[in-house]
Amino acid sequence: MRHYDEILAIAAERKGGVEATLSHVHRPKSPEELETIPEDRWLSEMARHIFQTGLSWGTVDKKWPGIEEAFHGFDVARIAHMSEDWFDDLLKDTRIIRSGAKVRAIQENAEFILRVHNERGGFAHVIATWPAETYMDLLDWLKKDGARLGGNTGAYMLRMMGRDGFMLTHDVVARLIAEGVIDKAPTSKAARRAVQEAFNTWRAQSGETFNRISSVLAQSIDA
């Protein structure tokens, strides 16, 4: 596979220079910053991405103040212990996007966060201290133990919360295929391990964040 600098050069040629290629990439938060994020904000961001599936961001953004209100600011303990009466009331509440499966997933994620809090010293602590070298395992953990956090949902949630990570978008997967890392979207353990190793190599070569490497890979592909 190509050295990171070669892929950056491809992206820069397409985008009008290195500065233009890198200018819009957000700086991830430090582990110390991540650890200060309250658990209700993690649940809120999970919920935002769960509600967004199949809808436009504009629809979700418009309803978001009402959703926050209906879920009592995403109080983790309160939602984890949601009664069936509250669940039924939410499905009638016009402030939210009324999907029983999505509301149940939010409750299950509240249970997940609460369990991690009790067993591992805090959800934010686990996210903040998870080694970058095994980031793919973090995504797999969210998918396995959380609800509706598979695909790119968990990765987008982490990105929005400030955790450094890579996104396996269509363009990123296309670049990984072009570099011979994988031959299709990575679903097997072997393929996902190969993706992690490739990103670890590019990170070692460049000293860049996964956020930036992921962006560069995506921009190196013709749209």
Tab-separated table of C-alpha atoms in Angstrom:
chain	number	residue	atom	x	y	z
A	1	MET	CA	0.000	0.000	0.000
A	2	ARG	CA	1.132	3.558	-0.603
A	3	HIS	CA	2.871	5.668	2.023
A	4	TYR	CA	0.549	8.214	3.650
A	5	ASP	CA	2.429	11.091	1.959
A	6	GLU	CA	1.641	9.633	-1.467
A	7	ILE	CA	-2.070	9.419	-0.680
A	8	LEU	CA	-1.998	12.957	0.704
A	9	ALA	CA	-0.405	14.110	-2.557
A	10	ILE	CA	-3.206	12.471	-4.553
A	11	ALA	CA	-5.836	14.166	-2.396
A	12	ALA	CA	-4.036	17.523	-2.551
A	13	GLU	CA	-3.887	17.395	-6.340
A	14	ARG	CA	-7.624	16.787	-6.473
A	15	LYS	CA	-8.541	19.392	-3.858
A	16	GLY	CA	-6.213	22.255	-4.775
A	17	GLY	CA	-3.338	21.767	-2.348
A	18	VAL	CA	-2.488	20.286	1.020
A	19	GLU	CA	-3.903	23.201	2.996
A	20	ALA	CA	-7.263	22.928	1.245
A	21	THR	CA	-7.296	19.177	1.850
A	22	LEU	CA	-6.657	19.464	5.567
A	23	SER	CA	-8.325	22.752	6.466
A	24	HIS	CA	-11.794	21.442	7.349
A	25	VAL	CA	-10.741	18.479	9.515
A	26	HIS	CA	-11.791	18.991	13.127
A	27	ARG	CA	-9.299	18.525	15.943
A	28	PRO	CA	-10.357	15.664	18.205
A	29	LYS	CA	-10.640	16.187	21.942
A	30	SER	CA	-7.910	15.004	24.267
A	31	PRO	CA	-8.609	12.030	26.567
A	32	GLU	CA	-8.821	14.497	29.452
A	33	GLU	CA	-11.453	16.535	27.613
A	34	LEU	CA	-13.446	13.435	26.693
A	35	GLU	CA	-13.549	12.267	30.302
A	36	THR	CA	-15.329	15.444	31.383
A	37	ILE	CA	-18.330	14.836	29.091
A	38	PRO	CA	-21.393	13.870	31.168
A	39	GLU	CA	-23.024	10.557	30.395
A	40	ASP	CA	-26.329	12.196	29.437
A	41	ARG	CA	-24.491	13.858	26.523
A	42	TRP	CA	-23.225	10.488	25.279
A	43	LEU	CA	-26.765	9.118	25.370
A	44	SER	CA	-28.084	12.257	23.689
A	45	GLU	CA	-25.638	11.897	20.805
A	46	MET	CA	-26.449	8.199	20.446
A	47	ALA	CA	-30.132	9.109	20.298
A	48	ARG	CA	-29.547	11.839	17.732
A	49	HIS	CA	-27.884	9.395	15.339
A	50	ILE	CA	-30.436	6.665	15.990
A	51	PHE	CA	-33.314	9.054	15.252
A	52	GLN	CA	-31.528	10.364	12.163
A	53	THR	CA	-31.406	6.955	10.446
A	54	GLY	CA	-33.689	7.140	7.434
A	55	LEU	CA	-34.389	10.844	7.944
A	56	SER	CA	-32.711	14.121	7.056
A	57	TRP	CA	-30.561	15.926	9.617
A	58	GLY	CA	-32.812	18.942	9.153
A	59	THR	CA	-35.826	16.988	10.379
A	60	VAL	CA	-33.985	15.792	13.461
A	61	ASP	CA	-32.453	19.202	14.205
A	62	LYS	CA	-35.853	20.886	14.013
A	63	LYS	CA	-37.345	18.490	16.541
A	64	TRP	CA	-34.295	18.187	18.768
A	65	PRO	CA	-35.235	20.686	21.505
A	66	GLY	CA	-38.512	18.847	21.961
A	67	ILE	CA	-36.773	15.484	21.961
A	68	GLU	CA	-34.362	16.626	24.675
A	69	GLU	CA	-37.340	17.824	26.712
A	70	ALA	CA	-39.357	14.639	26.198
A	71	PHE	CA	-36.426	12.497	27.333
A	72	HIS	CA	-35.750	14.719	30.369
A	73	GLY	CA	-32.322	15.819	29.126
A	74	PHE	CA	-31.375	12.174	28.530
A	75	ASP	CA	-31.047	11.409	32.219
A	76	VAL	CA	-29.340	8.017	31.932
A	77	ALA	CA	-30.675	6.376	35.087
A	78	ARG	CA	-34.206	7.631	34.472
A	79	ILE	CA	-34.288	6.329	30.900
A	80	ALA	CA	-32.615	3.034	31.816
A	81	HIS	CA	-35.487	2.382	34.224
A	82	MET	CA	-38.176	3.573	31.807
A	83	SER	CA	-41.620	2.256	32.710
A	84	GLU	CA	-43.923	0.791	30.083
A	85	ASP	CA	-46.333	3.670	30.716
A	86	TRP	CA	-43.617	6.229	29.888
A	87	PHE	CA	-42.613	4.217	26.831
A	88	ASP	CA	-46.220	4.212	25.625
A	89	ASP	CA	-46.548	7.933	26.331
A	90	LEU	CA	-43.443	8.678	24.269
A	91	LEU	CA	-44.931	6.891	21.288
A	92	LYS	CA	-47.822	9.378	21.435
A	93	ASP	CA	-45.585	12.412	22.054
A	94	THR	CA	-45.500	14.660	18.987
A	95	ARG	CA	-42.285	16.294	20.188
A	96	ILE	CA	-40.280	13.222	19.207
A	97	ILE	CA	-39.869	10.970	16.167
A	98	ARG	CA	-42.342	8.297	17.149
A	99	SER	CA	-40.617	4.992	16.428
A	100	GLY	CA	-41.002	2.260	19.014
A	101	ALA	CA	-37.832	0.500	17.874
A	102	LYS	CA	-35.773	3.694	18.155
A	103	VAL	CA	-37.186	4.651	21.555
A	104	ARG	CA	-36.457	1.144	22.833
A	105	ALA	CA	-32.897	1.373	21.471
A	106	ILE	CA	-32.387	4.603	23.414
A	107	GLN	CA	-33.561	2.893	26.587
A	108	GLU	CA	-31.228	-0.036	25.920
A	109	ASN	CA	-28.320	2.342	25.380
A	110	ALA	CA	-29.119	4.027	28.683
A	111	GLU	CA	-28.899	0.594	30.305
A	112	PHE	CA	-25.604	0.024	28.465
A	113	ILE	CA	-24.098	3.315	29.670
A	114	LEU	CA	-25.284	2.697	33.222
A	115	ARG	CA	-23.808	-0.807	33.206
A	116	VAL	CA	-20.454	0.492	31.955
A	117	HIS	CA	-20.558	3.237	34.576
A	118	ASN	CA	-21.053	0.705	37.357
A	119	GLU	CA	-18.616	-1.902	36.082
A	120	ARG	CA	-15.816	0.082	34.447
A	121	GLY	CA	-15.618	3.450	36.146
A	122	GLY	CA	-17.620	5.561	33.729
A	123	PHE	CA	-18.642	5.468	30.074
A	124	ALA	CA	-16.575	8.529	29.146
A	125	HIS	CA	-13.535	6.986	30.838
A	126	VAL	CA	-13.785	3.857	28.699
A	127	ILE	CA	-14.128	5.856	25.483
A	128	ALA	CA	-11.332	8.259	26.412
A	129	THR	CA	-8.808	5.589	27.379
A	130	TRP	CA	-9.517	3.026	24.654
A	131	PRO	CA	-6.226	2.573	22.736
A	132	ALA	CA	-6.125	4.088	19.271
A	133	GLU	CA	-4.337	0.967	18.038
A	134	THR	CA	-7.508	-1.069	18.627
A	135	TYR	CA	-10.090	1.533	17.584
A	136	MET	CA	-11.910	-1.021	15.450
A	137	ASP	CA	-12.503	-3.067	18.605
A	138	LEU	CA	-14.162	-0.009	20.153
A	139	LEU	CA	-16.570	0.173	17.209
A	140	ASP	CA	-17.269	-3.541	17.493
A	141	TRP	CA	-17.919	-3.169	21.243
A	142	LEU	CA	-20.455	-0.410	20.648
A	143	LYS	CA	-22.194	-2.545	18.043
A	144	LYS	CA	-22.239	-5.662	20.234
A	145	ASP	CA	-23.131	-4.155	23.611
A	146	GLY	CA	-25.069	-1.095	22.500
A	147	ALA	CA	-28.284	-0.858	20.494
A	148	ARG	CA	-28.372	0.301	16.868
A	149	LEU	CA	-24.772	1.497	17.041
A	150	GLY	CA	-23.416	-0.671	14.239
A	151	GLY	CA	-22.460	0.340	10.714
A	152	ASN	CA	-21.197	3.911	10.765
A	153	THR	CA	-23.642	5.021	13.487
A	154	GLY	CA	-21.261	4.399	16.374
A	155	ALA	CA	-18.345	5.907	14.473
A	156	TYR	CA	-20.295	9.075	13.633
A	157	MET	CA	-21.390	9.371	17.254
A	158	LEU	CA	-17.794	9.108	18.461
A	159	ARG	CA	-16.629	11.632	15.862
A	160	MET	CA	-19.253	14.157	16.928
A	161	MET	CA	-18.347	13.702	20.587
A	162	GLY	CA	-14.705	14.427	19.796
A	163	ARG	CA	-13.119	10.988	19.949
A	164	ASP	CA	-10.398	10.539	17.326
A	165	GLY	CA	-11.268	7.802	14.884
A	166	PHE	CA	-11.628	6.784	11.269
A	167	MET	CA	-14.813	6.569	9.245
A	168	LEU	CA	-15.418	3.668	6.870
A	169	THR	CA	-17.402	5.703	4.377
A	170	HIS	CA	-17.818	4.639	0.760
A	171	ASP	CA	-14.815	6.731	-0.335
A	172	VAL	CA	-12.563	5.534	2.498
A	173	VAL	CA	-13.422	1.921	1.692
A	174	ALA	CA	-12.685	2.623	-1.981
A	175	ARG	CA	-9.203	3.900	-1.102
A	176	LEU	CA	-8.561	0.895	1.159
A	177	ILE	CA	-9.533	-1.382	-1.725
A	178	ALA	CA	-7.290	0.569	-4.113
A	179	GLU	CA	-4.385	0.092	-1.689
A	180	GLY	CA	-4.968	-3.659	-1.505
A	181	VAL	CA	-5.854	-3.574	2.180
A	182	ILE	CA	-9.260	-5.188	1.580
A	183	ASP	CA	-11.231	-6.317	-1.462
A	184	LYS	CA	-14.688	-5.183	-0.321
A	185	ALA	CA	-16.406	-3.476	2.609
A	186	PRO	CA	-14.793	-4.977	5.731
A	187	THR	CA	-17.181	-7.250	7.593
A	188	SER	CA	-14.998	-10.200	8.575
A	189	LYS	CA	-12.638	-10.127	11.561
A	190	ALA	CA	-9.639	-10.555	9.260
A	191	ALA	CA	-10.674	-7.655	7.042
A	192	ARG	CA	-11.384	-5.358	9.975
A	193	ARG	CA	-8.023	-6.262	11.501
A	194	ALA	CA	-6.348	-5.414	8.163
A	195	VAL	CA	-8.075	-2.003	8.142
A	196	GLN	CA	-6.891	-1.285	11.682
A	197	GLU	CA	-3.329	-2.259	10.793
A	198	ALA	CA	-3.384	-0.010	7.712
A	199	PHE	CA	-4.564	2.991	9.721
A	200	ASN	CA	-1.988	2.246	12.416
A	201	THR	CA	0.725	2.216	9.738
A	202	TRP	CA	-0.399	5.522	8.217
A	203	ARG	CA	-0.633	7.034	11.691
A	204	ALA	CA	2.940	5.959	12.463
A	205	GLN	CA	4.157	7.330	9.113
A	206	SER	CA	2.477	10.707	9.447
A	207	GLY	CA	1.931	11.426	13.144
A	208	GLU	CA	-1.581	12.491	12.133
A	209	THR	CA	-4.885	11.749	13.818
A	210	PHE	CA	-7.213	9.062	12.514
A	211	ASN	CA	-9.686	11.900	11.809
A	212	ARG	CA	-7.265	13.491	9.378
A	213	ILE	CA	-6.072	10.248	7.798
A	214	SER	CA	-9.670	9.169	7.200
A	215	SER	CA	-10.464	12.518	5.580
A	216	VAL	CA	-7.400	12.378	3.359
A	217	LEU	CA	-8.262	8.868	2.193
A	218	ALA	CA	-11.805	9.955	1.323
A	219	GLN	CA	-10.594	13.018	-0.601
A	220	SER	CA	-8.129	10.944	-2.610
A	221	ILE	CA	-10.983	9.190	-4.435
A	222	ASP	CA	-12.774	10.664	-7.458
A	223	ALA	CA	-16.366	11.365	-6.490
